[in-house]
Amino acid sequence: MGTSDRLIESTRELLWERGYVGTSPKAIQQRADAGQGSMYHHFGGKQDLALAAIERTALEMRATAAKSFGGGGSAYARIEAYLRRERDVLRGCPIGRLTMDPDVIASDALRAPVDDTIDWLREQLAGIVEEGKEQGEFAPSLDAEEIAATIVATVQGGYVLARASGSPAAFDAGVRGLLSLLAPAA
C-alpha cells in the first residue's frame, strides 16, 4: 500500500474513532507511518485528506449495502439481508457517526459524501419496497420513501442504543422489531 493509501486508511480509522477535531495531522502521520512532507505532497491539508477518507468510506458502505440489495430473493429477503448483515455494532456506523460531528456538518465539502450516501441508501431501500408492493409482498398503502427512512433510522438508532448500553442486543432488538412489522402476511 502506497503512502497516499496509508494516509487515507489511517484517516478513515481516526475519523471513526475520534471524529474530525480529534483527528490531528500528527496522529494521521503517525498511524500511516508517513512524514509531514508526504502528507502535504499528496493532500492540500487535513480537510482534503478527510474528504478523501470520507469518500472512500462512503463508497465502501455503498458496495457493502449493494451486495445485500442485489443478493436476489424477495424484497423482504433483501431488506432482511441488509439489516442482518455482519456489522461492528458497538463501533457504530462510520458514515452515521460523521453526522454527529459538528465540523463535518459545518463543511459543505465534508458533509456532501455523507448526505449523498444516506440519500443513496434511502433511494435503494425505497426501490426495494416499491418492488415488494408491486409483487404483493408489502401493503399497497405503504409509502416506500417513509419505510426506507424508517429502515435507515432503525439501523442508525440501533447503533446509538447499542453503543450506549455496551451491547449489540439493542441493535438486534430494533432489527427484529422492524422485520416483524415488515413481514409479509402469511
mmCIF file of C-alpha atoms in Angstrom:
data_model
loop_
_atom_site.group_PDB
_atom_site.id
_atom_site.type_symbol
_atom_site.label_atom_id
_atom_site.label_comp_id
_atom_site.label_asym_id
_atom_site.label_seq_id
_atom_site.Cartn_x
_atom_site.Cartn_y
_atom_site.Cartn_z
ATOM 1 C CA MET A 1 0.000 0.000 0.000
ATOM 2 C CA GLY A 2 1.405 3.362 -1.030
ATOM 3 C CA THR A 3 1.767 6.419 1.158
ATOM 4 C CA SER A 4 -1.380 8.081 -0.152
ATOM 5 C CA ASP A 5 -3.471 4.972 0.617
ATOM 6 C CA ARG A 6 -1.905 4.609 4.067
ATOM 7 C CA LEU A 7 -2.787 8.232 4.820
ATOM 8 C CA ILE A 8 -6.383 7.765 3.660
ATOM 9 C CA GLU A 9 -6.834 4.498 5.576
ATOM 10 C CA SER A 10 -5.333 5.994 8.732
ATOM 11 C CA THR A 11 -7.627 8.994 8.440
ATOM 12 C CA ARG A 12 -10.659 6.743 7.950
ATOM 13 C CA GLU A 13 -9.888 4.860 11.141
ATOM 14 C CA LEU A 14 -9.154 8.012 13.132
ATOM 15 C CA LEU A 15 -12.337 9.741 11.949
ATOM 16 C CA TRP A 16 -14.321 6.690 13.057
ATOM 17 C CA GLU A 17 -12.562 6.542 16.427
ATOM 18 C CA ARG A 18 -12.097 10.227 17.263
ATOM 19 C CA GLY A 19 -14.087 12.416 14.885
ATOM 20 C CA TYR A 20 -12.725 15.263 12.806
ATOM 21 C CA VAL A 21 -11.465 17.508 15.612
ATOM 22 C CA GLY A 22 -9.754 14.595 17.356
ATOM 23 C CA THR A 23 -8.002 13.588 14.161
ATOM 24 C CA SER A 24 -4.857 15.660 14.042
ATOM 25 C CA PRO A 25 -2.419 15.664 11.128
ATOM 26 C CA LYS A 26 0.243 14.367 13.524
ATOM 27 C CA ALA A 27 -1.951 11.412 14.558
ATOM 28 C CA ILE A 28 -2.641 10.632 10.893
ATOM 29 C CA GLN A 29 1.046 10.756 10.034
ATOM 30 C CA GLN A 30 1.975 8.539 12.990
ATOM 31 C CA ARG A 31 -0.653 5.925 12.202
ATOM 32 C CA ALA A 32 0.242 5.958 8.484
ATOM 33 C CA ASP A 33 3.968 5.925 9.215
ATOM 34 C CA ALA A 34 4.335 8.918 6.908
ATOM 35 C CA GLY A 35 6.093 12.212 7.297
ATOM 36 C CA GLN A 36 4.543 15.665 7.159
ATOM 37 C CA GLY A 37 6.085 16.270 3.744
ATOM 38 C CA SER A 38 4.479 13.114 2.364
ATOM 39 C CA MET A 39 1.083 14.116 3.689
ATOM 40 C CA TYR A 40 1.226 17.565 2.137
ATOM 41 C CA HIS A 41 2.699 16.166 -1.078
ATOM 42 C CA HIS A 42 -0.451 14.042 -1.597
ATOM 43 C CA PHE A 43 -3.084 16.282 0.024
ATOM 44 C CA GLY A 44 -3.592 20.012 0.428
ATOM 45 C CA GLY A 45 -4.279 19.641 4.137
ATOM 46 C CA LYS A 46 -6.359 17.880 6.746
ATOM 47 C CA GLN A 47 -9.698 18.721 5.095
ATOM 48 C CA ASP A 48 -8.603 17.342 1.703
ATOM 49 C CA LEU A 49 -7.369 14.161 3.343
ATOM 50 C CA ALA A 50 -10.548 13.847 5.426
ATOM 51 C CA LEU A 51 -12.633 14.297 2.282
ATOM 52 C CA ALA A 52 -10.729 11.500 0.519
ATOM 53 C CA ALA A 53 -11.219 9.280 3.582
ATOM 54 C CA ILE A 54 -14.944 10.042 3.855
ATOM 55 C CA GLU A 55 -15.453 9.435 0.135
ATOM 56 C CA ARG A 56 -13.681 6.071 0.363
ATOM 57 C CA THR A 57 -15.748 5.098 3.405
ATOM 58 C CA ALA A 58 -18.931 6.113 1.584
ATOM 59 C CA LEU A 59 -18.016 4.017 -1.473
ATOM 60 C CA GLU A 60 -17.240 1.033 0.727
ATOM 61 C CA MET A 61 -20.532 1.396 2.589
ATOM 62 C CA ARG A 62 -22.459 1.580 -0.694
ATOM 63 C CA ALA A 63 -20.691 -1.504 -2.050
ATOM 64 C CA THR A 64 -21.471 -3.494 1.093
ATOM 65 C CA ALA A 65 -25.123 -2.450 1.073
ATOM 66 C CA ALA A 66 -25.411 -3.161 -2.665
ATOM 67 C CA LYS A 67 -24.363 -6.782 -2.044
ATOM 68 C CA SER A 68 -27.333 -7.223 0.293
ATOM 69 C CA PHE A 69 -29.701 -5.425 -2.058
ATOM 70 C CA GLY A 70 -28.618 -7.383 -5.110
ATOM 71 C CA GLY A 71 -28.495 -10.771 -3.427
ATOM 72 C CA GLY A 72 -31.673 -11.967 -5.037
ATOM 73 C CA GLY A 73 -34.850 -13.162 -3.457
ATOM 74 C CA SER A 74 -37.898 -11.273 -2.348
ATOM 75 C CA ALA A 75 -37.903 -7.626 -1.364
ATOM 76 C CA TYR A 76 -38.333 -8.653 2.270
ATOM 77 C CA ALA A 77 -35.378 -11.074 1.996
ATOM 78 C CA ARG A 78 -33.115 -8.357 0.571
ATOM 79 C CA ILE A 79 -34.109 -5.889 3.300
ATOM 80 C CA GLU A 80 -33.572 -8.614 5.887
ATOM 81 C CA ALA A 81 -30.136 -9.389 4.411
ATOM 82 C CA TYR A 82 -29.215 -5.712 4.690
ATOM 83 C CA LEU A 83 -30.469 -5.431 8.276
ATOM 84 C CA ARG A 84 -28.882 -8.686 9.467
ATOM 85 C CA ARG A 85 -25.546 -8.390 7.685
ATOM 86 C CA GLU A 86 -22.463 -8.583 9.851
ATOM 87 C CA ARG A 87 -21.609 -5.243 11.457
ATOM 88 C CA ASP A 88 -19.358 -3.995 14.231
ATOM 89 C CA VAL A 89 -22.397 -2.629 16.054
ATOM 90 C CA LEU A 90 -20.530 -1.345 19.102
ATOM 91 C CA ARG A 91 -18.213 0.748 16.926
ATOM 92 C CA GLY A 92 -21.155 2.388 15.198
ATOM 93 C CA CYS A 93 -21.583 3.366 11.594
ATOM 94 C CA PRO A 94 -18.558 5.164 10.104
ATOM 95 C CA ILE A 95 -20.855 7.356 7.991
ATOM 96 C CA GLY A 96 -23.613 7.811 10.572
ATOM 97 C CA ARG A 97 -21.125 8.891 13.225
ATOM 98 C CA LEU A 98 -19.957 11.701 10.970
ATOM 99 C CA THR A 99 -23.448 13.223 11.097
ATOM 100 C CA MET A 100 -22.816 13.953 14.772
ATOM 101 C CA ASP A 101 -19.503 15.671 14.107
ATOM 102 C CA PRO A 102 -20.128 19.447 14.105
ATOM 103 C CA ASP A 103 -17.054 20.149 11.978
ATOM 104 C CA VAL A 104 -18.132 17.696 9.290
ATOM 105 C CA ILE A 105 -21.688 19.029 9.245
ATOM 106 C CA ALA A 106 -20.442 22.642 9.117
ATOM 107 C CA SER A 107 -18.383 21.909 5.997
ATOM 108 C CA ASP A 108 -20.344 21.597 2.755
ATOM 109 C CA ALA A 109 -17.473 19.614 1.215
ATOM 110 C CA LEU A 110 -17.172 17.081 4.058
ATOM 111 C CA ARG A 111 -20.923 16.777 4.587
ATOM 112 C CA ALA A 112 -21.702 16.135 0.894
ATOM 113 C CA PRO A 113 -20.477 12.497 0.658
ATOM 114 C CA VAL A 114 -22.196 11.714 3.972
ATOM 115 C CA ASP A 115 -25.501 13.190 2.827
ATOM 116 C CA ASP A 116 -25.194 11.643 -0.645
ATOM 117 C CA THR A 117 -24.579 8.192 0.830
ATOM 118 C CA ILE A 118 -27.560 8.379 3.169
ATOM 119 C CA ASP A 119 -29.729 9.622 0.263
ATOM 120 C CA TRP A 120 -28.464 6.771 -1.922
ATOM 121 C CA LEU A 121 -29.262 4.254 0.792
ATOM 122 C CA ARG A 122 -32.801 5.583 1.210
ATOM 123 C CA GLU A 123 -33.336 5.540 -2.576
ATOM 124 C CA GLN A 124 -32.156 1.931 -2.858
ATOM 125 C CA LEU A 125 -34.372 0.828 0.015
ATOM 126 C CA ALA A 126 -37.375 2.738 -1.347
ATOM 127 C CA GLY A 127 -36.918 0.977 -4.686
ATOM 128 C CA ILE A 128 -36.895 -2.401 -2.981
ATOM 129 C CA VAL A 129 -40.027 -1.518 -1.003
ATOM 130 C CA GLU A 130 -41.728 -0.439 -4.256
ATOM 131 C CA GLU A 131 -40.812 -3.791 -5.812
ATOM 132 C CA GLY A 132 -42.302 -5.541 -2.793
ATOM 133 C CA LYS A 133 -45.507 -3.548 -3.152
ATOM 134 C CA GLU A 134 -45.737 -4.399 -6.867
ATOM 135 C CA GLN A 135 -45.227 -8.101 -6.099
ATOM 136 C CA GLY A 136 -47.943 -8.016 -3.431
ATOM 137 C CA GLU A 137 -45.396 -8.662 -0.704
ATOM 138 C CA PHE A 138 -45.998 -5.355 1.078
ATOM 139 C CA ALA A 139 -49.255 -3.498 1.609
ATOM 140 C CA PRO A 140 -50.017 -1.099 -1.266
ATOM 141 C CA SER A 141 -50.660 1.655 1.290
ATOM 142 C CA LEU A 142 -47.023 1.722 2.428
ATOM 143 C CA ASP A 143 -45.091 4.826 1.451
ATOM 144 C CA ALA A 144 -41.794 3.447 0.123
ATOM 145 C CA GLU A 145 -39.798 6.569 0.984
ATOM 146 C CA GLU A 146 -41.137 6.609 4.554
ATOM 147 C CA ILE A 147 -40.350 2.915 5.017
ATOM 148 C CA ALA A 148 -36.845 3.477 3.633
ATOM 149 C CA ALA A 149 -36.335 6.344 6.093
ATOM 150 C CA THR A 150 -37.583 4.078 8.894
ATOM 151 C CA ILE A 151 -35.098 1.357 7.933
ATOM 152 C CA VAL A 152 -32.196 3.825 7.925
ATOM 153 C CA ALA A 153 -33.369 5.331 11.226
ATOM 154 C CA THR A 154 -33.639 1.868 12.794
ATOM 155 C CA VAL A 155 -30.086 0.997 11.786
ATOM 156 C CA GLN A 156 -28.600 4.323 12.894
ATOM 157 C CA GLY A 157 -30.653 4.408 16.095
ATOM 158 C CA GLY A 158 -29.718 0.807 16.777
ATOM 159 C CA TYR A 159 -26.034 1.753 16.646
ATOM 160 C CA VAL A 160 -26.635 4.551 19.154
ATOM 161 C CA LEU A 161 -28.589 2.314 21.549
ATOM 162 C CA ALA A 162 -26.023 -0.482 21.301
ATOM 163 C CA ARG A 163 -23.135 1.896 21.989
ATOM 164 C CA ALA A 164 -24.982 3.462 24.924
ATOM 165 C CA SER A 165 -25.703 0.079 26.520
ATOM 166 C CA GLY A 166 -22.403 -1.525 25.558
ATOM 167 C CA SER A 167 -24.291 -4.421 24.000
ATOM 168 C CA PRO A 168 -25.454 -5.278 20.476
ATOM 169 C CA ALA A 169 -28.740 -6.543 21.966
ATOM 170 C CA ALA A 170 -30.474 -3.170 21.455
ATOM 171 C CA PHE A 171 -29.470 -3.108 17.781
ATOM 172 C CA ASP A 172 -30.660 -6.670 17.300
ATOM 173 C CA ALA A 173 -33.986 -5.927 19.035
ATOM 174 C CA GLY A 174 -34.609 -2.956 16.734
ATOM 175 C CA VAL A 175 -33.881 -5.074 13.662
ATOM 176 C CA ARG A 176 -36.168 -7.879 14.836
ATOM 177 C CA GLY A 177 -38.948 -5.401 15.603
ATOM 178 C CA LEU A 178 -38.711 -3.709 12.214
ATOM 179 C CA LEU A 179 -38.628 -7.039 10.399
ATOM 180 C CA SER A 180 -41.725 -8.200 12.266
ATOM 181 C CA LEU A 181 -43.526 -5.022 11.183
ATOM 182 C CA LEU A 182 -42.444 -5.532 7.553
ATOM 183 C CA ALA A 183 -43.076 -9.277 7.440
ATOM 184 C CA PRO A 184 -45.486 -10.166 4.653
ATOM 185 C CA ALA A 185 -48.827 -11.541 5.779
ATOM 186 C CA ALA A 186 -48.873 -15.326 5.716
#
